[in-house]
Short mmCIF file of N, CA and C in Angstrom, two decimals:
data_model
loop_
_atom_site.label_atom_id
_atom_site.label_comp_id
_atom_site.label_asym_id
_atom_site.label_seq_id
_atom_site.Cartn_x
_atom_site.Cartn_y
_atom_site.Cartn_z
N MET A 1 1.02 -1.26 -0.07
CA MET A 1 0.31 -0.08 0.11
C MET A 1 1.03 1.60 -0.36
N ASP A 2 0.49 1.97 -0.48
CA ASP A 2 1.55 3.24 -1.01
C ASP A 2 0.62 4.35 -0.66
N LEU A 3 1.11 5.89 -0.97
CA LEU A 3 0.02 6.61 0.36
C LEU A 3 -1.40 6.98 -1.48
N PRO A 4 -0.26 7.19 -2.69
CA PRO A 4 -2.10 8.15 -3.10
C PRO A 4 -2.81 6.54 -2.99
N ARG A 5 -2.39 5.06 -3.00
CA ARG A 5 -3.56 4.10 -2.72
C ARG A 5 -4.36 4.91 -1.51
N PHE A 6 -3.60 5.06 -0.90
CA PHE A 6 -4.53 5.47 0.08
C PHE A 6 -5.28 6.57 0.31
N GLU A 7 -4.62 7.26 0.03
CA GLU A 7 -5.73 8.88 -0.54
C GLU A 7 -6.60 8.93 -0.96
N ALA A 8 -6.95 7.44 -2.25
CA ALA A 8 -7.34 7.23 -3.23
C ALA A 8 -9.25 6.41 -2.29
N LEU A 9 -8.78 5.77 -1.32
CA LEU A 9 -9.78 5.47 -0.74
C LEU A 9 -9.99 6.24 0.75
N MET A 10 -9.44 7.49 0.63
CA MET A 10 -9.90 8.01 1.44
C MET A 10 -10.81 9.17 0.57
N VAL A 11 -10.41 9.53 -0.26
CA VAL A 11 -11.32 10.31 -0.81
C VAL A 11 -12.87 9.85 -1.66
N ASP A 12 -12.87 8.25 -1.44
CA ASP A 12 -14.20 8.14 -1.74
C ASP A 12 -14.68 7.95 -0.45
N LEU A 13 -14.22 7.37 1.27
CA LEU A 13 -15.12 7.47 1.94
C LEU A 13 -15.31 8.80 2.71
N THR A 14 -14.17 9.92 2.34
CA THR A 14 -15.01 11.61 2.72
C THR A 14 -15.49 11.98 1.90
N ALA A 15 -15.78 11.63 0.68
CA ALA A 15 -17.04 11.60 -0.69
C ALA A 15 -18.67 11.01 0.35
N LYS A 16 -18.32 10.32 1.18
CA LYS A 16 -19.63 9.57 1.24
C LYS A 16 -19.86 10.30 2.39
N VAL A 17 -19.29 11.16 2.98
CA VAL A 17 -19.19 11.89 4.52
C VAL A 17 -19.51 13.22 4.45
N ALA A 18 -19.15 13.80 3.62
CA ALA A 18 -18.84 15.18 3.17
C ALA A 18 -20.16 16.20 3.50
N GLY A 19 -20.57 16.63 4.03
CA GLY A 19 -22.16 17.76 4.08
C GLY A 19 -22.64 17.21 5.13
N ARG A 20 -22.68 16.04 5.98
CA ARG A 20 -23.36 15.49 6.62
C ARG A 20 -23.09 16.10 8.34
N PRO A 21 -24.22 16.05 8.72
CA PRO A 21 -23.68 16.13 10.72
C PRO A 21 -23.02 15.15 11.02
N LEU A 22 -21.66 16.09 11.52
CA LEU A 22 -21.43 14.72 12.60
C LEU A 22 -22.55 14.45 13.37
N ASP A 23 -23.27 13.51 14.23
CA ASP A 23 -23.70 13.02 14.72
C ASP A 23 -24.24 11.69 15.33
N ALA A 24 -24.65 11.18 16.45
CA ALA A 24 -25.23 9.64 15.95
C ALA A 24 -25.85 9.10 15.32
N ASP A 25 -26.93 10.02 14.51
CA ASP A 25 -27.17 10.04 13.00
C ASP A 25 -26.39 9.52 11.85
N LEU A 26 -25.27 10.11 11.74
CA LEU A 26 -24.01 9.92 10.92
C LEU A 26 -22.96 8.37 11.33
N ALA A 27 -22.73 8.49 12.73
CA ALA A 27 -22.38 6.49 12.96
C ALA A 27 -23.45 6.04 12.88
N GLU A 28 -24.83 5.37 13.18
CA GLU A 28 -26.18 4.71 12.50
C GLU A 28 -25.76 4.61 11.18
N TRP A 29 -25.58 5.64 10.07
CA TRP A 29 -25.64 5.23 8.58
C TRP A 29 -24.12 4.62 8.62
N LEU A 30 -22.80 5.30 8.93
CA LEU A 30 -21.50 4.49 8.63
C LEU A 30 -21.74 2.70 9.47
N ASN A 31 -22.32 2.24 10.19
CA ASN A 31 -22.40 1.15 10.65
C ASN A 31 -23.05 0.78 9.78
N ARG A 32 -24.39 0.78 9.35
CA ARG A 32 -25.11 0.06 8.49
C ARG A 32 -25.07 0.49 6.77
N GLU A 33 -23.88 1.13 6.39
CA GLU A 33 -23.32 1.78 4.68
C GLU A 33 -22.16 0.97 4.95
N ILE A 34 -21.36 1.02 6.03
CA ILE A 34 -19.40 0.81 5.55
C ILE A 34 -19.90 -0.36 6.52
N PRO A 35 -20.27 -0.73 7.04
CA PRO A 35 -20.10 -2.27 8.82
C PRO A 35 -18.64 -2.63 8.43
N ALA A 36 -18.10 -2.50 9.91
CA ALA A 36 -16.75 -3.78 9.36
C ALA A 36 -17.16 -5.01 8.71
N GLY A 37 -16.46 -5.68 8.42
CA GLY A 37 -16.39 -6.33 7.71
C GLY A 37 -17.08 -6.36 5.78
N SER A 38 -17.78 -4.81 5.71
CA SER A 38 -17.95 -4.71 4.24
C SER A 38 -16.59 -4.69 3.22
N PRO A 39 -17.12 -5.32 1.94
CA PRO A 39 -15.50 -4.43 1.14
C PRO A 39 -14.96 -3.57 1.43
N THR A 40 -15.27 -2.24 1.85
CA THR A 40 -15.01 -1.00 1.58
C THR A 40 -14.05 -0.62 3.14
N PHE A 41 -14.79 -1.25 4.20
CA PHE A 41 -14.68 -1.23 6.19
C PHE A 41 -13.49 -2.35 5.62
N ALA A 42 -13.58 -3.81 5.13
CA ALA A 42 -11.84 -4.18 5.28
C ALA A 42 -10.84 -4.11 4.16
N ALA A 43 -10.99 -3.04 2.85
CA ALA A 43 -10.09 -2.56 2.06
C ALA A 43 -9.28 -1.27 3.22
N ILE A 44 -10.50 -0.76 3.88
CA ILE A 44 -9.42 0.41 4.46
C ILE A 44 -8.65 0.07 5.49
N ALA A 45 -8.83 -0.94 6.08
CA ALA A 45 -8.00 -1.57 7.37
C ALA A 45 -6.58 -2.38 7.15
N GLN A 46 -7.58 -3.04 5.61
CA GLN A 46 -6.04 -3.70 5.51
C GLN A 46 -4.87 -2.44 4.96
N ALA A 47 -5.25 -1.67 4.21
CA ALA A 47 -4.68 -0.54 3.51
C ALA A 47 -3.65 -0.04 4.68
N CYS A 48 -4.82 0.20 5.89
CA CYS A 48 -3.51 0.93 7.46
C CYS A 48 -2.45 -0.25 7.38
N ARG A 49 -3.58 -1.50 7.56
CA ARG A 49 -1.60 -2.53 8.29
C ARG A 49 -1.06 -3.01 7.53
N GLU A 50 -0.79 -2.88 5.65
CA GLU A 50 -0.09 -2.75 4.60
C GLU A 50 0.85 -1.40 5.32
N ALA A 51 -0.06 -0.10 5.47
CA ALA A 51 1.17 0.95 5.16
C ALA A 51 1.63 1.20 6.83
N VAL A 52 1.48 0.48 8.15
CA VAL A 52 1.91 0.59 9.30
C VAL A 52 3.32 -0.46 9.11
N ALA A 53 2.98 -2.05 8.68
CA ALA A 53 3.60 -2.75 8.30
C ALA A 53 4.63 -1.85 7.60
N ALA A 54 4.44 -1.35 6.57
CA ALA A 54 5.75 -0.54 5.58
C ALA A 54 6.56 0.69 5.88
N GLY A 55 5.54 1.22 7.44
CA GLY A 55 6.48 1.94 8.22
C GLY A 55 6.26 3.66 7.50
N TRP A 56 5.09 3.06 6.96
CA TRP A 56 4.92 4.92 6.88
C TRP A 56 3.55 5.50 7.18
N MET A 57 3.09 4.85 7.98
CA MET A 57 1.73 4.86 9.10
C MET A 57 1.85 4.38 10.02
N CYS A 58 1.17 5.63 11.19
CA CYS A 58 1.62 5.67 12.19
C CYS A 58 3.20 5.52 12.93
N SER A 59 3.75 6.75 12.17
CA SER A 59 5.36 6.24 12.08
C SER A 59 6.23 6.91 13.32
N ARG A 60 5.07 7.67 13.99
CA ARG A 60 5.48 8.50 15.34
C ARG A 60 5.17 7.56 16.24
N GLU A 61 5.73 7.97 17.58
CA GLU A 61 5.07 7.34 18.92
C GLU A 61 5.53 8.41 19.99
N HIS A 62 4.17 8.53 20.57
CA HIS A 62 4.85 8.85 21.72
C HIS A 62 3.95 8.25 23.27
N ALA A 63 3.81 8.39 24.40
CA ALA A 63 3.76 7.99 25.59
C ALA A 63 3.44 6.09 25.34
N GLY A 64 3.88 5.50 24.24
CA GLY A 64 3.31 4.36 24.18
C GLY A 64 2.30 4.49 22.60
N ILE A 65 1.79 5.12 22.20
CA ILE A 65 0.74 5.45 21.19
C ILE A 65 1.27 6.01 19.96
N LYS A 66 1.41 5.26 18.86
CA LYS A 66 1.77 5.38 17.40
C LYS A 66 0.45 5.94 16.87
N TYR A 67 1.28 6.94 15.96
CA TYR A 67 0.49 7.98 15.79
C TYR A 67 0.83 8.63 13.95
N GLY A 68 0.12 9.15 13.88
CA GLY A 68 1.21 9.78 12.15
C GLY A 68 -0.66 10.78 11.48
N ARG A 69 -0.40 12.00 11.37
CA ARG A 69 -1.32 12.53 10.25
C ARG A 69 -1.21 12.48 8.98
N VAL A 70 -1.68 11.50 8.13
CA VAL A 70 -1.92 10.94 7.14
C VAL A 70 -2.09 11.80 6.24
N ILE A 71 -3.16 12.61 5.67
CA ILE A 71 -3.01 13.76 4.66
C ILE A 71 -3.97 14.39 5.72
N LYS A 72 -3.48 15.52 5.36
CA LYS A 72 -3.96 16.88 5.50
C LYS A 72 -5.40 17.67 5.44
N ALA A 73 -5.93 18.42 5.79
CA ALA A 73 -7.21 18.91 5.59
C ALA A 73 -7.10 19.28 3.85
N GLY A 74 -8.41 19.17 3.15
CA GLY A 74 -8.05 19.77 1.67
C GLY A 74 -8.98 19.59 0.89
N PRO A 75 -8.90 20.41 -0.32
CA PRO A 75 -10.23 19.62 -1.38
C PRO A 75 -10.88 17.88 -1.59
N ALA A 76 -9.55 17.68 -1.77
CA ALA A 76 -9.25 16.25 -2.30
C ALA A 76 -10.28 15.49 -1.40
N THR A 77 -10.14 15.81 -0.08
CA THR A 77 -10.58 14.84 0.98
C THR A 77 -11.66 15.10 1.74
N HIS A 78 -12.69 16.14 0.73
CA HIS A 78 -13.71 17.58 1.47
C HIS A 78 -13.26 17.82 2.84
N GLY A 79 -12.43 19.03 2.48
CA GLY A 79 -12.09 19.42 3.86
C GLY A 79 -11.86 18.58 5.65
N PHE A 80 -11.94 17.25 4.99
CA PHE A 80 -11.30 16.56 6.65
C PHE A 80 -10.03 15.95 6.46
N SER A 81 -9.46 15.78 7.29
CA SER A 81 -7.60 15.39 7.65
C SER A 81 -8.10 13.88 8.30
N VAL A 82 -6.86 13.28 7.51
CA VAL A 82 -7.04 11.55 7.97
C VAL A 82 -6.23 11.81 9.25
N ASP A 83 -6.09 11.10 10.09
CA ASP A 83 -5.39 10.09 10.85
C ASP A 83 -5.27 9.06 11.57
N VAL A 84 -4.04 8.28 11.67
CA VAL A 84 -3.95 7.00 11.94
C VAL A 84 -3.49 6.48 12.90
N VAL A 85 -3.79 5.71 14.38
CA VAL A 85 -2.76 5.81 14.76
C VAL A 85 -2.96 4.49 16.13
N ASP A 86 -2.54 3.78 16.37
CA ASP A 86 -2.47 2.06 16.42
C ASP A 86 -2.00 2.16 18.44
N MET A 87 -3.24 1.49 18.65
CA MET A 87 -3.27 1.72 20.91
C MET A 87 -3.21 0.06 21.16
N ASN A 88 -3.18 0.30 22.23
CA ASN A 88 -3.20 -1.29 22.52
C ASN A 88 -2.82 -0.76 24.43
N GLU A 89 -4.20 -1.42 24.84
CA GLU A 89 -4.24 -0.88 26.36
C GLU A 89 -4.24 0.22 26.86
N ILE A 90 -4.59 1.36 26.33
CA ILE A 90 -4.12 2.47 26.68
C ILE A 90 -4.74 3.68 26.72
N ALA A 91 -4.76 4.87 27.26
CA ALA A 91 -5.30 6.07 26.82
C ALA A 91 -4.49 7.36 26.48
N GLY A 92 -5.34 7.69 25.58
CA GLY A 92 -4.22 9.40 24.78
C GLY A 92 -4.70 10.39 25.96
N GLY A 93 -4.06 11.48 25.03
CA GLY A 93 -4.74 12.51 25.51
C GLY A 93 -6.04 13.41 25.68
N HIS A 94 -7.04 13.57 26.04
CA HIS A 94 -7.20 14.27 26.34
C HIS A 94 -7.80 15.45 25.32
N HIS A 95 -8.57 15.46 24.80
CA HIS A 95 -9.10 17.01 23.82
C HIS A 95 -10.20 16.53 23.20
N VAL A 96 -10.41 18.22 22.38
CA VAL A 96 -11.47 18.23 22.54
C VAL A 96 -11.92 18.49 20.62
N HIS A 97 -13.39 18.78 20.41
CA HIS A 97 -13.42 17.99 18.80
C HIS A 97 -13.83 19.91 17.52
N PRO A 98 -13.20 21.14 18.06
CA PRO A 98 -14.20 22.11 17.69
C PRO A 98 -15.57 21.74 16.35
N ASN A 99 -14.77 20.47 15.80
CA ASN A 99 -15.75 20.99 14.82
C ASN A 99 -16.52 19.19 14.32
N GLY A 100 -16.02 18.49 15.89
CA GLY A 100 -16.38 17.18 15.31
C GLY A 100 -15.55 15.92 14.94
N GLU A 101 -15.60 14.84 15.14
CA GLU A 101 -15.09 13.62 14.66
C GLU A 101 -15.23 12.31 14.45
N ILE A 102 -14.91 12.04 13.21
CA ILE A 102 -15.45 11.01 12.89
C ILE A 102 -14.08 9.45 13.01
N ASP A 103 -14.94 8.09 13.82
CA ASP A 103 -13.36 7.18 14.02
C ASP A 103 -14.02 6.35 13.37
N MET A 104 -13.12 5.34 12.53
CA MET A 104 -13.31 4.06 12.71
C MET A 104 -12.30 2.85 13.04
N VAL A 105 -12.73 2.03 13.62
CA VAL A 105 -12.19 1.22 15.00
C VAL A 105 -12.34 -0.09 14.49
N MET A 106 -10.83 -0.65 14.07
CA MET A 106 -10.77 -1.41 13.49
C MET A 106 -9.24 -2.50 14.63
N PRO A 107 -10.27 -3.38 15.40
CA PRO A 107 -9.11 -3.91 16.05
C PRO A 107 -8.65 -4.88 15.59
N LEU A 108 -7.00 -4.53 16.51
CA LEU A 108 -6.11 -6.27 15.66
C LEU A 108 -6.15 -7.19 16.69
N GLU A 109 -6.16 -6.97 17.13
CA GLU A 109 -6.06 -7.92 19.25
C GLU A 109 -6.39 -8.22 19.95
N GLY A 110 -6.78 -9.17 20.06
CA GLY A 110 -7.99 -9.86 21.72
C GLY A 110 -9.43 -8.74 21.30
N ASP A 111 -10.31 -8.66 22.22
CA ASP A 111 -11.02 -8.18 21.85
C ASP A 111 -11.31 -6.45 22.55
N ALA A 112 -10.74 -5.94 21.55
CA ALA A 112 -10.15 -4.60 21.75
C ALA A 112 -11.31 -3.62 21.08
N LYS A 113 -11.85 -2.64 22.00
CA LYS A 113 -12.69 -1.70 21.76
C LYS A 113 -11.75 -0.30 21.88
N PHE A 114 -12.61 0.67 21.33
CA PHE A 114 -12.57 2.33 21.26
C PHE A 114 -13.29 2.77 22.66
N ASP A 115 -13.02 3.30 23.34
CA ASP A 115 -14.04 4.79 24.05
C ASP A 115 -15.40 3.40 23.71
N GLY A 116 -14.99 2.02 24.44
CA GLY A 116 -16.51 1.12 24.56
C GLY A 116 -17.48 0.61 23.25
N HIS A 117 -16.73 1.17 22.01
CA HIS A 117 -16.51 0.71 20.77
C HIS A 117 -15.41 -0.11 20.07
N GLY A 118 -16.83 -1.32 19.51
CA GLY A 118 -16.23 -2.29 18.67
C GLY A 118 -15.65 -1.86 17.09
N ALA A 119 -15.55 -3.10 16.47
CA ALA A 119 -14.85 -3.26 14.96
C ALA A 119 -16.31 -2.13 14.70
N GLY A 120 -15.63 -1.02 14.23
CA GLY A 120 -16.79 -0.15 13.41
C GLY A 120 -16.45 0.96 13.41
N TRP A 121 -17.72 1.98 13.41
CA TRP A 121 -17.93 3.87 13.27
C TRP A 121 -18.84 4.55 14.21
N CYS A 122 -17.36 5.26 14.97
CA CYS A 122 -18.56 6.21 16.15
C CYS A 122 -17.65 7.52 16.05
N VAL A 123 -19.02 8.52 16.39
CA VAL A 123 -18.79 9.76 15.62
C VAL A 123 -19.38 10.65 17.22
N TYR A 124 -18.02 11.82 16.69
CA TYR A 124 -17.98 12.41 17.99
C TYR A 124 -18.56 13.91 17.59
N PRO A 125 -19.77 14.79 17.95
CA PRO A 125 -20.39 15.94 17.48
C PRO A 125 -19.60 16.67 17.72
N PRO A 126 -19.23 18.73 16.72
CA PRO A 126 -18.60 19.40 17.04
C PRO A 126 -18.91 20.18 18.59
N GLY A 127 -18.14 20.36 19.17
CA GLY A 127 -17.86 20.44 20.50
C GLY A 127 -17.25 19.66 21.51
N SER A 128 -17.09 18.40 21.49
CA SER A 128 -17.25 17.23 21.89
C SER A 128 -16.07 16.97 22.82
N ALA A 129 -15.59 16.78 23.66
CA ALA A 129 -14.06 16.43 24.50
C ALA A 129 -14.21 14.52 24.63
N HIS A 130 -12.86 14.31 24.93
CA HIS A 130 -12.42 12.97 25.14
C HIS A 130 -11.39 12.21 26.00
N THR A 131 -10.48 10.76 26.26
CA THR A 131 -9.60 10.62 26.41
C THR A 131 -10.11 9.07 25.94
N PRO A 132 -9.60 9.61 24.70
CA PRO A 132 -9.76 8.01 23.65
C PRO A 132 -8.44 6.70 24.48
N THR A 133 -9.54 6.02 24.01
CA THR A 133 -8.81 4.74 25.22
C THR A 133 -9.33 3.30 24.33
N VAL A 134 -8.49 3.03 24.35
CA VAL A 134 -8.08 1.15 23.63
C VAL A 134 -8.49 0.56 24.94
N ALA A 135 -9.29 -0.54 25.44
CA ALA A 135 -9.41 -1.56 26.10
C ALA A 135 -9.40 -2.53 25.78
N GLY A 136 -8.65 -3.50 26.57
CA GLY A 136 -9.40 -5.61 26.06
C GLY A 136 -8.13 -5.43 24.81
N GLY A 137 -7.92 -5.25 24.20
CA GLY A 137 -6.20 -5.60 23.39
C GLY A 137 -6.08 -4.39 21.85
N ARG A 138 -5.80 -4.54 21.10
CA ARG A 138 -4.74 -3.73 20.46
C ARG A 138 -5.55 -2.83 19.01
N ALA A 139 -5.53 -1.56 19.02
CA ALA A 139 -6.75 -1.19 17.68
C ALA A 139 -5.97 -0.45 17.06
N PHE A 140 -6.43 -0.94 15.38
CA PHE A 140 -6.20 0.62 14.90
C PHE A 140 -7.36 1.65 15.13
N VAL A 141 -7.29 3.06 14.77
CA VAL A 141 -8.53 4.24 14.55
C VAL A 141 -7.98 4.79 14.11
N LEU A 142 -9.28 5.16 13.19
CA LEU A 142 -8.78 6.08 11.51
C LEU A 142 -9.42 7.37 12.10
N TYR A 143 -8.96 8.21 12.94
CA TYR A 143 -9.51 10.00 12.71
C TYR A 143 -9.77 10.06 11.72
N LEU A 144 -11.37 11.22 11.10
CA LEU A 144 -12.00 12.13 10.26
C LEU A 144 -11.93 13.42 10.81
N LEU A 145 -11.17 14.14 10.90
CA LEU A 145 -11.34 15.21 11.57
C LEU A 145 -11.64 17.01 10.81
N PRO A 146 -12.86 16.95 10.69
CA PRO A 146 -13.46 18.28 9.32
C PRO A 146 -12.26 19.65 9.87
N GLN A 147 -11.53 20.04 8.95
CA GLN A 147 -10.87 20.98 9.18
C GLN A 147 -9.68 20.41 8.92
N GLY A 148 -9.35 19.51 9.95
CA GLY A 148 -7.97 18.89 10.69
C GLY A 148 -8.15 19.19 11.76
N ALA A 149 -9.27 20.14 11.87
CA ALA A 149 -9.22 20.75 14.17
C ALA A 149 -9.17 20.11 15.37
N ILE A 150 -8.78 20.47 16.17
CA ILE A 150 -8.31 18.66 17.17
C ILE A 150 -7.47 20.07 18.02
N GLN A 151 -8.10 20.13 19.43
CA GLN A 151 -7.34 21.09 20.38
C GLN A 151 -7.28 20.05 21.83
N PHE A 152 -5.67 19.87 21.97
CA PHE A 152 -5.38 18.88 23.22
C PHE A 152 -5.87 19.62 23.93
N THR A 153 -5.69 19.29 25.17
CA THR A 153 -6.03 20.07 26.35
C THR A 153 -4.94 19.54 27.74
N PRO A 154 -4.56 20.57 27.87
CA PRO A 154 -2.94 20.90 28.51
C PRO A 154 -3.23 20.00 29.71
N ALA A 155 -1.99 19.31 30.29
CA ALA A 155 -2.44 18.47 31.59
C ALA A 155 -2.36 18.79 32.52
N ALA A 156 -3.48 18.86 33.59
CA ALA A 156 -3.48 18.41 35.04
C ALA A 156 -2.56 19.24 36.09
#
């Protein structure tokens, strides 16, 4: 898997969610239309596995979390940035989603859940915040951020 092929997958994915409100209805729609195990979900998950193995995705590490912004927000991805993290039984940094966040959860080992969600999609609305946590194993999580907006909360 190379970056241009991965970008093509993301252009197709972001076209499907562009212009939709980031809310529970979108999460329900994604889990119905692009569920875990569907050809599209499987292709993206396989692309992430190959890209991480090739070393160009999740190439940074901090506090036990491998991560990286793969694609900056721009017209090709309908204003979304694309980040991927590799998390194993760990909590990340608390942050706010000024414009919302769409998460694709791809369990890799054990019964991994991201913020309580197994394989599939979860959506955080604009202005929401959380401490992203993977429990029960290891998972990749792909984040779509409108305009790439994320605000990390200073540690207390």
